[in-house]
Amino acid sequence: MNPHSVNADLHCHSTVSDGTLSPEEVAALAKAGKVGLWALTDHDELGGQARAAAAAQAQGMRYVSGVEISVTWANRTVHVVGLAVDPGHPILVDGLASIRTGRQARARTMGDKLAALGIQGAYEGALRFVSNPDLISRTHFARYLVECGAACSTQDVFKRFLAEGKPGYVAHRWAALGDAMEWIRASGGTAVIAHPGRYQYTDLEFSALFDEFRARGGEAIEVITGSHTPDQFVEYADVARHYGFRASRGSDFHGLDDGRHMPGTLPDLPTDLVPVWTDWL
Ligand code: AMP
Ligand code: MN
Ligand code: MN
Ligand code: MN
């Protein structure tokens, strides 16, 4: 089968992390978006994988297991997607558990910082949007800040309060790149750099990141993602060519109300790139 003829969406979130819909609901939307190969890639958590795989099967879609791992590299956060991992592998499961533990303390500190800015009760407010308390994230704070009128949209929240360098931001040390890649490799998976266009690195840092990622066995980057602009589709297609990376495609869907792309609706990969899913059909 020509992998380019498959509508793959290999980056989506559910209520298992910071999405607003269940794995089954996201599967139904992927099917509605004519997705043929799907992966649920919740942040730092594999708890939705069995449900997602079953829902994909019920919808008649191929499924590949996934997770989006939070990594700290050069003092900034990078997301590395692990695809086709074994969701029960103890090295991966334990590694992810180790980076989830800090989220509650960080969230309380975020609540304190927001209170100092005059926004009371943000921690408790964010918790109301959380299904899995271990995975409380800035996204949940953003939903509360919009609800209480402190900001007019999620984008507005990040721009004014929660993006790096803004007054409600709390830095956190996630997994080391080498550890995250070791967990993915140990569980038989493929490592993909998520939405590279989102990171605020210098050119020098970007080449060091891509070199290190490749040296550690990294195979692919996201080229077509809901987190890239059309200009970045072109820019990161060139990066994939330059480094010999395979290319991935995914909506980064989080829910119906966040203004992002629906599963399966992004442009196709450029046909000269090798899709990361080539060997999974
Ligand atoms: P955390 O893991 O708690 O740092 O939260 C990161 C999550 O916040 C990401 O997975 C996105 O879902 C969301 N996020 C980060 N930056 C933005 C942004 N500029 N606009 C909307 N959502 C964002
Ligand atoms: Mn997210
Ligand atoms: Mn991400
Ligand atoms: Mn994501």
PDB file of C-alpha atoms and ligand atoms in Angstrom:
ATOM      1  CA  MET A   1       0.000   0.000   0.000  1.00  0.00           C
ATOM      2  CA  ASN A   2       1.272   3.486  -0.849  1.00  0.00           C
ATOM      3  CA  PRO A   3       1.658   5.133   2.569  1.00  0.00           C
ATOM      4  CA  HIS A   4       0.892   8.536   1.045  1.00  0.00           C
ATOM      5  CA  SER A   5      -2.628   7.353   0.201  1.00  0.00           C
ATOM      6  CA  VAL A   6      -3.381   6.755   3.898  1.00  0.00           C
ATOM      7  CA  ASN A   7      -5.001   9.541   5.899  1.00  0.00           C
ATOM      8  CA  ALA A   8      -2.905   9.227   9.067  1.00  0.00           C
ATOM      9  CA  ASP A   9      -3.501  11.310  12.179  1.00  0.00           C
ATOM     10  CA  LEU A  10      -0.811  10.374  14.690  1.00  0.00           C
ATOM     11  CA  HIS A  11      -1.229  13.089  17.321  1.00  0.00           C
ATOM     12  CA  CYS A  12      -4.459  13.540  19.333  1.00  0.00           C
ATOM     13  CA  HIS A  13      -5.412  14.103  22.983  1.00  0.00           C
ATOM     14  CA  SER A  14      -8.268  12.828  25.151  1.00  0.00           C
ATOM     15  CA  THR A  15      -9.509  13.364  28.710  1.00  0.00           C
ATOM     16  CA  VAL A  16      -6.722  11.001  29.772  1.00  0.00           C
ATOM     17  CA  SER A  17      -4.497  14.124  29.543  1.00  0.00           C
ATOM     18  CA  ASP A  18      -5.617  17.606  28.489  1.00  0.00           C
ATOM     19  CA  GLY A  19      -8.211  16.880  25.810  1.00  0.00           C
ATOM     20  CA  THR A  20     -11.906  17.461  26.428  1.00  0.00           C
ATOM     21  CA  LEU A  21     -13.277  14.279  24.800  1.00  0.00           C
ATOM     22  CA  SER A  22     -12.978  10.601  25.706  1.00  0.00           C
ATOM     23  CA  PRO A  23     -10.800   8.249  23.631  1.00  0.00           C
ATOM     24  CA  GLU A  24     -14.002   6.825  22.089  1.00  0.00           C
ATOM     25  CA  GLU A  25     -15.285  10.290  21.154  1.00  0.00           C
ATOM     26  CA  VAL A  26     -11.955  11.238  19.561  1.00  0.00           C
ATOM     27  CA  ALA A  27     -11.981   7.932  17.632  1.00  0.00           C
ATOM     28  CA  ALA A  28     -15.443   8.752  16.303  1.00  0.00           C
ATOM     29  CA  LEU A  29     -14.257  12.195  15.150  1.00  0.00           C
ATOM     30  CA  ALA A  30     -11.180  10.650  13.528  1.00  0.00           C
ATOM     31  CA  LYS A  31     -13.486   8.295  11.644  1.00  0.00           C
ATOM     32  CA  ALA A  32     -15.666  11.251  10.627  1.00  0.00           C
ATOM     33  CA  GLY A  33     -12.478  12.952   9.350  1.00  0.00           C
ATOM     34  CA  LYS A  34     -11.823   9.848   7.204  1.00  0.00           C
ATOM     35  CA  VAL A  35      -8.724   8.871   9.160  1.00  0.00           C
ATOM     36  CA  GLY A  36      -7.402   5.446   8.142  1.00  0.00           C
ATOM     37  CA  LEU A  37      -4.537   5.195  10.638  1.00  0.00           C
ATOM     38  CA  TRP A  38      -4.898   6.797  14.044  1.00  0.00           C
ATOM     39  CA  ALA A  39      -2.849   7.269  17.222  1.00  0.00           C
ATOM     40  CA  LEU A  40      -3.985   8.711  20.539  1.00  0.00           C
ATOM     41  CA  THR A  41      -0.947  10.455  22.044  1.00  0.00           C
ATOM     42  CA  ASP A  42      -1.888  11.742  25.471  1.00  0.00           C
ATOM     43  CA  HIS A  43       0.746  13.644  27.435  1.00  0.00           C
ATOM     44  CA  ASP A  44       2.983  11.428  29.613  1.00  0.00           C
ATOM     45  CA  GLU A  45       0.284   8.772  30.069  1.00  0.00           C
ATOM     46  CA  LEU A  46      -0.654   5.485  28.400  1.00  0.00           C
ATOM     47  CA  GLY A  47      -3.907   4.931  30.305  1.00  0.00           C
ATOM     48  CA  GLY A  48      -6.074   5.571  27.228  1.00  0.00           C
ATOM     49  CA  GLN A  49      -4.309   3.182  24.855  1.00  0.00           C
ATOM     50  CA  ALA A  50      -6.454   0.069  25.324  1.00  0.00           C
ATOM     51  CA  ARG A  51      -9.666   2.082  24.931  1.00  0.00           C
ATOM     52  CA  ALA A  52      -8.319   3.932  21.904  1.00  0.00           C
ATOM     53  CA  ALA A  53      -7.214   0.723  20.192  1.00  0.00           C
ATOM     54  CA  ALA A  54     -10.601  -0.894  20.840  1.00  0.00           C
ATOM     55  CA  ALA A  55     -12.459   2.197  19.628  1.00  0.00           C
ATOM     56  CA  ALA A  56     -10.341   2.336  16.472  1.00  0.00           C
ATOM     57  CA  GLN A  57     -11.110  -1.287  15.764  1.00  0.00           C
ATOM     58  CA  ALA A  58     -14.823  -0.669  16.303  1.00  0.00           C
ATOM     59  CA  GLN A  59     -14.632   2.251  13.844  1.00  0.00           C
ATOM     60  CA  GLY A  60     -12.688   0.216  11.261  1.00  0.00           C
ATOM     61  CA  MET A  61      -9.493   2.271  11.536  1.00  0.00           C
ATOM     62  CA  ARG A  62      -5.966   0.968  11.885  1.00  0.00           C
ATOM     63  CA  TYR A  63      -4.401   1.943  15.187  1.00  0.00           C
ATOM     64  CA  VAL A  64      -0.869   2.621  16.362  1.00  0.00           C
ATOM     65  CA  SER A  65      -0.180   3.217  20.056  1.00  0.00           C
ATOM     66  CA  GLY A  66       1.220   6.572  21.106  1.00  0.00           C
ATOM     67  CA  VAL A  67       2.319   8.937  23.843  1.00  0.00           C
ATOM     68  CA  GLU A  68       3.595  12.534  23.863  1.00  0.00           C
ATOM     69  CA  ILE A  69       6.475  12.802  26.319  1.00  0.00           C
ATOM     70  CA  SER A  70       7.439  16.106  27.973  1.00  0.00           C
ATOM     71  CA  VAL A  71      11.195  16.633  27.760  1.00  0.00           C
ATOM     72  CA  THR A  72      13.453  19.409  28.992  1.00  0.00           C
ATOM     73  CA  TRP A  73      16.250  20.164  26.544  1.00  0.00           C
ATOM     74  CA  ALA A  74      18.502  23.235  26.871  1.00  0.00           C
ATOM     75  CA  ASN A  75      16.199  24.551  29.605  1.00  0.00           C
ATOM     76  CA  ARG A  76      13.110  24.523  27.399  1.00  0.00           C
ATOM     77  CA  THR A  77      10.294  22.054  26.907  1.00  0.00           C
ATOM     78  CA  VAL A  78      10.319  19.799  23.856  1.00  0.00           C
ATOM     79  CA  HIS A  79       7.634  17.207  23.173  1.00  0.00           C
ATOM     80  CA  VAL A  80       8.710  13.830  21.828  1.00  0.00           C
ATOM     81  CA  VAL A  81       5.988  11.550  20.503  1.00  0.00           C
ATOM     82  CA  GLY A  82       6.567   7.815  20.892  1.00  0.00           C
ATOM     83  CA  LEU A  83       4.660   5.804  18.288  1.00  0.00           C
ATOM     84  CA  ALA A  84       4.128   2.049  18.059  1.00  0.00           C
ATOM     85  CA  VAL A  85       5.331   1.671  21.637  1.00  0.00           C
ATOM     86  CA  ASP A  86       4.318  -1.284  23.799  1.00  0.00           C
ATOM     87  CA  PRO A  87       1.927   0.482  26.203  1.00  0.00           C
ATOM     88  CA  GLY A  88       2.569  -2.111  28.907  1.00  0.00           C
ATOM     89  CA  HIS A  89       6.354  -2.004  28.836  1.00  0.00           C
ATOM     90  CA  PRO A  90       7.579  -1.398  32.414  1.00  0.00           C
ATOM     91  CA  ILE A  91      10.500   0.849  31.430  1.00  0.00           C
ATOM     92  CA  LEU A  92       8.155   3.181  29.551  1.00  0.00           C
ATOM     93  CA  VAL A  93       5.344   2.965  32.121  1.00  0.00           C
ATOM     94  CA  ASP A  94       7.695   3.675  35.047  1.00  0.00           C
ATOM     95  CA  GLY A  95       9.539   6.444  33.216  1.00  0.00           C
ATOM     96  CA  LEU A  96       6.287   8.254  32.457  1.00  0.00           C
ATOM     97  CA  ALA A  97       5.139   7.841  36.073  1.00  0.00           C
ATOM     98  CA  SER A  98       8.368   9.480  37.216  1.00  0.00           C
ATOM     99  CA  ILE A  99       7.721  12.674  35.225  1.00  0.00           C
ATOM    100  CA  ARG A 100       4.031  12.903  36.182  1.00  0.00           C
ATOM    101  CA  THR A 101       4.764  13.230  39.898  1.00  0.00           C
ATOM    102  CA  GLY A 102       5.796  16.894  39.789  1.00  0.00           C
ATOM    103  CA  ARG A 103       2.622  18.184  38.113  1.00  0.00           C
ATOM    104  CA  GLN A 104       0.517  18.644  41.244  1.00  0.00           C
ATOM    105  CA  ALA A 105       3.139  20.730  43.063  1.00  0.00           C
ATOM    106  CA  ARG A 106       3.720  22.813  39.941  1.00  0.00           C
ATOM    107  CA  ALA A 107      -0.004  23.392  39.553  1.00  0.00           C
ATOM    108  CA  ARG A 108      -0.273  24.675  43.128  1.00  0.00           C
ATOM    109  CA  THR A 109       2.605  27.074  42.451  1.00  0.00           C
ATOM    110  CA  MET A 110       0.837  28.241  39.282  1.00  0.00           C
ATOM    111  CA  GLY A 111      -2.275  28.854  41.372  1.00  0.00           C
ATOM    112  CA  ASP A 112      -0.208  30.928  43.842  1.00  0.00           C
ATOM    113  CA  LYS A 113       1.353  32.978  41.048  1.00  0.00           C
ATOM    114  CA  LEU A 114      -2.013  33.669  39.474  1.00  0.00           C
ATOM    115  CA  ALA A 115      -3.434  34.633  42.877  1.00  0.00           C
ATOM    116  CA  ALA A 116      -0.612  37.169  43.237  1.00  0.00           C
ATOM    117  CA  LEU A 117      -1.844  38.633  39.925  1.00  0.00           C
ATOM    118  CA  GLY A 118      -5.344  38.947  41.357  1.00  0.00           C
ATOM    119  CA  ILE A 119      -6.847  35.741  39.938  1.00  0.00           C
ATOM    120  CA  GLN A 120      -8.120  33.776  42.913  1.00  0.00           C
ATOM    121  CA  GLY A 121      -8.880  30.056  43.060  1.00  0.00           C
ATOM    122  CA  ALA A 122      -7.203  29.095  39.785  1.00  0.00           C
ATOM    123  CA  TYR A 123      -5.797  25.802  41.110  1.00  0.00           C
ATOM    124  CA  GLU A 124      -9.211  24.662  42.357  1.00  0.00           C
ATOM    125  CA  GLY A 125     -10.798  26.017  39.173  1.00  0.00           C
ATOM    126  CA  ALA A 126      -8.368  24.149  36.938  1.00  0.00           C
ATOM    127  CA  LEU A 127      -8.970  20.947  38.891  1.00  0.00           C
ATOM    128  CA  ARG A 128     -12.636  21.073  37.887  1.00  0.00           C
ATOM    129  CA  PHE A 129     -11.569  20.595  34.247  1.00  0.00           C
ATOM    130  CA  VAL A 130      -9.240  17.703  35.042  1.00  0.00           C
ATOM    131  CA  SER A 131     -10.179  14.052  34.581  1.00  0.00           C
ATOM    132  CA  ASN A 132      -6.794  12.698  35.597  1.00  0.00           C
ATOM    133  CA  PRO A 133      -5.322  14.797  38.461  1.00  0.00           C
ATOM    134  CA  ASP A 134      -1.798  13.467  37.770  1.00  0.00           C
ATOM    135  CA  LEU A 135      -1.973  15.187  34.390  1.00  0.00           C
ATOM    136  CA  ILE A 136      -3.091  18.653  35.480  1.00  0.00           C
ATOM    137  CA  SER A 137      -1.637  20.991  32.857  1.00  0.00           C
ATOM    138  CA  ARG A 138      -1.570  24.582  31.721  1.00  0.00           C
ATOM    139  CA  THR A 139      -4.426  23.704  29.378  1.00  0.00           C
ATOM    140  CA  HIS A 140      -6.722  23.108  32.364  1.00  0.00           C
ATOM    141  CA  PHE A 141      -5.723  26.445  33.894  1.00  0.00           C
ATOM    142  CA  ALA A 142      -6.400  28.075  30.533  1.00  0.00           C
ATOM    143  CA  ARG A 143      -9.939  26.677  30.465  1.00  0.00           C
ATOM    144  CA  TYR A 144     -10.605  28.031  33.943  1.00  0.00           C
ATOM    145  CA  LEU A 145      -9.117  31.452  33.160  1.00  0.00           C
ATOM    146  CA  VAL A 146     -11.407  31.744  30.145  1.00  0.00           C
ATOM    147  CA  GLU A 147     -14.412  30.568  32.174  1.00  0.00           C
ATOM    148  CA  CYS A 148     -13.832  33.108  34.963  1.00  0.00           C
ATOM    149  CA  GLY A 149     -13.347  35.937  32.473  1.00  0.00           C
ATOM    150  CA  ALA A 150      -9.651  36.585  33.220  1.00  0.00           C
ATOM    151  CA  ALA A 151      -8.934  36.041  29.510  1.00  0.00           C
ATOM    152  CA  CYS A 152     -11.037  35.820  26.367  1.00  0.00           C
ATOM    153  CA  SER A 153      -9.529  32.682  24.800  1.00  0.00           C
ATOM    154  CA  THR A 154      -6.980  29.932  25.382  1.00  0.00           C
ATOM    155  CA  GLN A 155      -4.532  31.763  23.111  1.00  0.00           C
ATOM    156  CA  ASP A 156      -5.079  34.917  25.151  1.00  0.00           C
ATOM    157  CA  VAL A 157      -4.349  32.999  28.380  1.00  0.00           C
ATOM    158  CA  PHE A 158      -1.042  31.672  27.068  1.00  0.00           C
ATOM    159  CA  LYS A 159      -0.044  35.023  25.609  1.00  0.00           C
ATOM    160  CA  ARG A 160      -0.719  36.962  28.807  1.00  0.00           C
ATOM    161  CA  PHE A 161      -0.182  34.458  31.632  1.00  0.00           C
ATOM    162  CA  LEU A 162       1.036  30.950  30.938  1.00  0.00           C
ATOM    163  CA  ALA A 163       3.550  30.940  28.072  1.00  0.00           C
ATOM    164  CA  GLU A 164       7.205  30.757  29.059  1.00  0.00           C
ATOM    165  CA  GLY A 165       8.319  34.088  30.488  1.00  0.00           C
ATOM    166  CA  LYS A 166       4.777  35.227  31.364  1.00  0.00           C
ATOM    167  CA  PRO A 167       3.896  35.940  35.012  1.00  0.00           C
ATOM    168  CA  GLY A 168       1.889  32.747  35.663  1.00  0.00           C
ATOM    169  CA  TYR A 169       4.474  30.435  34.109  1.00  0.00           C
ATOM    170  CA  VAL A 170       6.153  27.895  36.362  1.00  0.00           C
ATOM    171  CA  ALA A 171       9.219  26.192  34.908  1.00  0.00           C
ATOM    172  CA  HIS A 172       9.381  22.468  35.377  1.00  0.00           C
ATOM    173  CA  ARG A 173      12.070  19.890  34.752  1.00  0.00           C
ATOM    174  CA  TRP A 174      10.626  17.129  32.588  1.00  0.00           C
ATOM    175  CA  ALA A 175      12.438  14.031  31.288  1.00  0.00           C
ATOM    176  CA  ALA A 176      15.925  14.271  29.831  1.00  0.00           C
ATOM    177  CA  LEU A 177      15.921  13.694  26.055  1.00  0.00           C
ATOM    178  CA  GLY A 178      18.152  10.632  26.420  1.00  0.00           C
ATOM    179  CA  ASP A 179      15.826   9.092  29.019  1.00  0.00           C
ATOM    180  CA  ALA A 180      12.650   9.681  27.008  1.00  0.00           C
ATOM    181  CA  MET A 181      14.264   8.149  23.937  1.00  0.00           C
ATOM    182  CA  GLU A 182      15.519   5.200  25.946  1.00  0.00           C
ATOM    183  CA  TRP A 183      11.972   4.553  27.224  1.00  0.00           C
ATOM    184  CA  ILE A 184      10.571   4.724  23.691  1.00  0.00           C
ATOM    185  CA  ARG A 185      13.281   2.464  22.302  1.00  0.00           C
ATOM    186  CA  ALA A 186      13.016  -0.051  25.136  1.00  0.00           C
ATOM    187  CA  SER A 187       9.300  -0.397  24.434  1.00  0.00           C
ATOM    188  CA  GLY A 188       9.888  -0.997  20.724  1.00  0.00           C
ATOM    189  CA  GLY A 189       8.614   2.402  19.590  1.00  0.00           C
ATOM    190  CA  THR A 190       9.652   5.129  17.157  1.00  0.00           C
ATOM    191  CA  ALA A 191      10.586   8.594  18.442  1.00  0.00           C
ATOM    192  CA  VAL A 192       9.180  11.659  16.676  1.00  0.00           C
ATOM    193  CA  ILE A 193       9.918  15.311  17.530  1.00  0.00           C
ATOM    194  CA  ALA A 194       6.500  16.919  17.944  1.00  0.00           C
ATOM    195  CA  HIS A 195       5.706  20.310  16.325  1.00  0.00           C
ATOM    196  CA  PRO A 196       9.326  21.522  16.021  1.00  0.00           C
ATOM    197  CA  GLY A 197       8.075  24.912  14.826  1.00  0.00           C
ATOM    198  CA  ARG A 198       6.764  25.694  18.309  1.00  0.00           C
ATOM    199  CA  TYR A 199      10.140  25.792  20.055  1.00  0.00           C
ATOM    200  CA  GLN A 200      11.972  29.065  20.641  1.00  0.00           C
ATOM    201  CA  TYR A 201      15.463  27.793  19.887  1.00  0.00           C
ATOM    202  CA  THR A 202      18.219  29.549  17.960  1.00  0.00           C
ATOM    203  CA  ASP A 203      19.362  27.984  14.656  1.00  0.00           C
ATOM    204  CA  LEU A 204      22.403  26.629  16.452  1.00  0.00           C
ATOM    205  CA  GLU A 205      20.282  25.030  19.175  1.00  0.00           C
ATOM    206  CA  PHE A 206      17.903  23.545  16.617  1.00  0.00           C
ATOM    207  CA  SER A 207      20.728  21.828  14.759  1.00  0.00           C
ATOM    208  CA  ALA A 208      22.149  20.542  18.048  1.00  0.00           C
ATOM    209  CA  LEU A 209      18.699  19.206  18.989  1.00  0.00           C
ATOM    210  CA  PHE A 210      18.185  17.451  15.652  1.00  0.00           C
ATOM    211  CA  ASP A 211      21.752  16.054  15.701  1.00  0.00           C
ATOM    212  CA  GLU A 212      21.374  14.712  19.235  1.00  0.00           C
ATOM    213  CA  PHE A 213      17.927  13.312  18.484  1.00  0.00           C
ATOM    214  CA  ARG A 214      19.256  11.480  15.432  1.00  0.00           C
ATOM    215  CA  ALA A 215      22.345  10.237  17.278  1.00  0.00           C
ATOM    216  CA  ARG A 216      20.070   8.756  19.952  1.00  0.00           C
ATOM    217  CA  GLY A 217      18.078   6.832  17.369  1.00  0.00           C
ATOM    218  CA  GLY A 218      15.351   9.403  16.655  1.00  0.00           C
ATOM    219  CA  GLU A 219      13.749   8.695  13.295  1.00  0.00           C
ATOM    220  CA  ALA A 220      11.098  11.292  12.511  1.00  0.00           C
ATOM    221  CA  ILE A 221       9.738  14.798  13.006  1.00  0.00           C
ATOM    222  CA  GLU A 222       6.242  16.167  12.668  1.00  0.00           C
ATOM    223  CA  VAL A 223       5.986  18.154   9.456  1.00  0.00           C
ATOM    224  CA  ILE A 224       2.233  18.517   9.007  1.00  0.00           C
ATOM    225  CA  THR A 225       0.757  19.327  12.416  1.00  0.00           C
ATOM    226  CA  GLY A 226      -2.066  21.487  13.672  1.00  0.00           C
ATOM    227  CA  SER A 227       0.606  23.331  15.651  1.00  0.00           C
ATOM    228  CA  HIS A 228       2.423  24.523  12.479  1.00  0.00           C
ATOM    229  CA  THR A 229       1.607  27.354  10.106  1.00  0.00           C
ATOM    230  CA  PRO A 230       1.615  26.582   6.354  1.00  0.00           C
ATOM    231  CA  ASP A 231       5.056  28.238   6.135  1.00  0.00           C
ATOM    232  CA  GLN A 232       6.285  25.817   8.783  1.00  0.00           C
ATOM    233  CA  PHE A 233       4.951  22.845   6.776  1.00  0.00           C
ATOM    234  CA  VAL A 234       7.459  23.869   4.106  1.00  0.00           C
ATOM    235  CA  GLU A 235      10.255  24.730   6.550  1.00  0.00           C
ATOM    236  CA  TYR A 236      10.117  21.406   8.412  1.00  0.00           C
ATOM    237  CA  ALA A 237       9.712  19.364   5.247  1.00  0.00           C
ATOM    238  CA  ASP A 238      13.133  20.799   4.367  1.00  0.00           C
ATOM    239  CA  VAL A 239      14.469  19.886   7.806  1.00  0.00           C
ATOM    240  CA  ALA A 240      13.242  16.293   7.311  1.00  0.00           C
ATOM    241  CA  ARG A 241      15.024  16.149   3.946  1.00  0.00           C
ATOM    242  CA  HIS A 242      18.209  17.665   5.358  1.00  0.00           C
ATOM    243  CA  TYR A 243      18.488  15.265   8.317  1.00  0.00           C
ATOM    244  CA  GLY A 244      17.013  12.224   6.593  1.00  0.00           C
ATOM    245  CA  PHE A 245      14.094  12.070   9.027  1.00  0.00           C
ATOM    246  CA  ARG A 246      10.818  10.359   8.256  1.00  0.00           C
ATOM    247  CA  ALA A 247       7.816  12.668   8.479  1.00  0.00           C
ATOM    248  CA  SER A 248       4.730  12.527  10.672  1.00  0.00           C
ATOM    249  CA  ARG A 249       1.307  14.111  10.415  1.00  0.00           C
ATOM    250  CA  GLY A 250      -1.163  14.814  13.202  1.00  0.00           C
ATOM    251  CA  SER A 251      -3.796  17.345  14.164  1.00  0.00           C
ATOM    252  CA  ASP A 252      -2.773  17.754  17.851  1.00  0.00           C
ATOM    253  CA  PHE A 253      -6.536  17.708  18.437  1.00  0.00           C
ATOM    254  CA  HIS A 254      -7.574  18.637  22.010  1.00  0.00           C
ATOM    255  CA  GLY A 255     -11.314  19.219  21.700  1.00  0.00           C
ATOM    256  CA  LEU A 256     -14.075  20.878  19.736  1.00  0.00           C
ATOM    257  CA  ASP A 257     -13.821  24.296  21.342  1.00  0.00           C
ATOM    258  CA  ASP A 258     -10.152  25.174  21.113  1.00  0.00           C
ATOM    259  CA  GLY A 259      -9.983  26.433  17.557  1.00  0.00           C
ATOM    260  CA  ARG A 260      -7.552  23.780  16.347  1.00  0.00           C
ATOM    261  CA  HIS A 261      -7.847  21.312  13.486  1.00  0.00           C
ATOM    262  CA  MET A 262     -10.229  18.376  13.457  1.00  0.00           C
ATOM    263  CA  PRO A 263      -8.609  14.919  13.179  1.00  0.00           C
ATOM    264  CA  GLY A 264      -7.705  13.929   9.648  1.00  0.00           C
ATOM    265  CA  THR A 265      -8.255  17.317   8.021  1.00  0.00           C
ATOM    266  CA  LEU A 266      -4.726  18.662   7.548  1.00  0.00           C
ATOM    267  CA  PRO A 267      -2.894  18.741   4.185  1.00  0.00           C
ATOM    268  CA  ASP A 268      -1.069  15.603   3.024  1.00  0.00           C
ATOM    269  CA  LEU A 269       2.670  15.156   3.500  1.00  0.00           C
ATOM    270  CA  PRO A 270       4.850  16.232   0.555  1.00  0.00           C
ATOM    271  CA  THR A 271       5.148  13.110  -1.603  1.00  0.00           C
ATOM    272  CA  ASP A 272       8.961  13.001  -1.601  1.00  0.00           C
ATOM    273  CA  LEU A 273       9.071  12.544   2.200  1.00  0.00           C
ATOM    274  CA  VAL A 274       8.941   9.100   3.777  1.00  0.00           C
ATOM    275  CA  PRO A 275       5.894   8.849   6.090  1.00  0.00           C
ATOM    276  CA  VAL A 276       6.772   7.601   9.578  1.00  0.00           C
ATOM    277  CA  TRP A 277       3.930   5.061   9.208  1.00  0.00           C
ATOM    278  CA  THR A 278       5.417   3.425   6.075  1.00  0.00           C
ATOM    279  CA  ASP A 279       6.218   0.144   7.851  1.00  0.00           C
ATOM    280  CA  TRP A 280       2.971  -0.045   9.847  1.00  0.00           C
ATOM    281  CA  LEU A 281       0.477  -0.714   7.054  1.00  0.00           C
TER     282      LEU A 281
HETATM  283  P1  AMP B   1       1.987  21.678  30.290  1.00  0.00           P
HETATM  284  O1  AMP B   1       2.345  20.281  29.903  1.00  0.00           O
HETATM  285  O2  AMP B   1       1.215  21.750  31.571  1.00  0.00           O
HETATM  286  O3  AMP B   1       3.154  22.617  30.280  1.00  0.00           O
HETATM  287  O4  AMP B   1       0.946  22.220  29.214  1.00  0.00           O
HETATM  288  C1  AMP B   1       1.288  22.181  27.867  1.00  0.00           C
HETATM  289  C2  AMP B   1       0.023  22.183  27.039  1.00  0.00           C
HETATM  290  O5  AMP B   1      -0.479  23.495  26.955  1.00  0.00           O
HETATM  291  C3  AMP B   1       0.283  21.762  25.621  1.00  0.00           C
HETATM  292  O6  AMP B   1       0.178  20.373  25.495  1.00  0.00           O
HETATM  293  C4  AMP B   1      -0.810  22.447  24.856  1.00  0.00           C
HETATM  294  O7  AMP B   1      -1.976  21.653  24.893  1.00  0.00           O
HETATM  295  C5  AMP B   1      -1.051  23.700  25.670  1.00  0.00           C
HETATM  296  N1  AMP B   1      -0.397  24.887  25.085  1.00  0.00           N
HETATM  297  C6  AMP B   1       0.884  25.264  25.196  1.00  0.00           C
HETATM  298  N2  AMP B   1       1.091  26.449  24.564  1.00  0.00           N
HETATM  299  C7  AMP B   1      -0.109  26.808  24.041  1.00  0.00           C
HETATM  300  C8  AMP B   1      -0.577  27.923  23.273  1.00  0.00           C
HETATM  301  N3  AMP B   1       0.239  28.930  22.921  1.00  0.00           N
HETATM  302  N4  AMP B   1      -1.868  27.936  22.906  1.00  0.00           N
HETATM  303  C9  AMP B   1      -2.708  26.949  23.273  1.00  0.00           C
HETATM  304  N5  AMP B   1      -2.343  25.867  23.987  1.00  0.00           N
HETATM  305  C10 AMP B   1      -1.062  25.807  24.371  1.00  0.00           C
HETATM  306 MN    MN B   2      -1.793  19.468  25.294  1.00  0.00          MN
HETATM  307 MN    MN B   3       2.837  19.133  22.308  1.00  0.00          MN
HETATM  308 MN    MN B   4      -0.019  17.377  21.701  1.00  0.00          MN
END
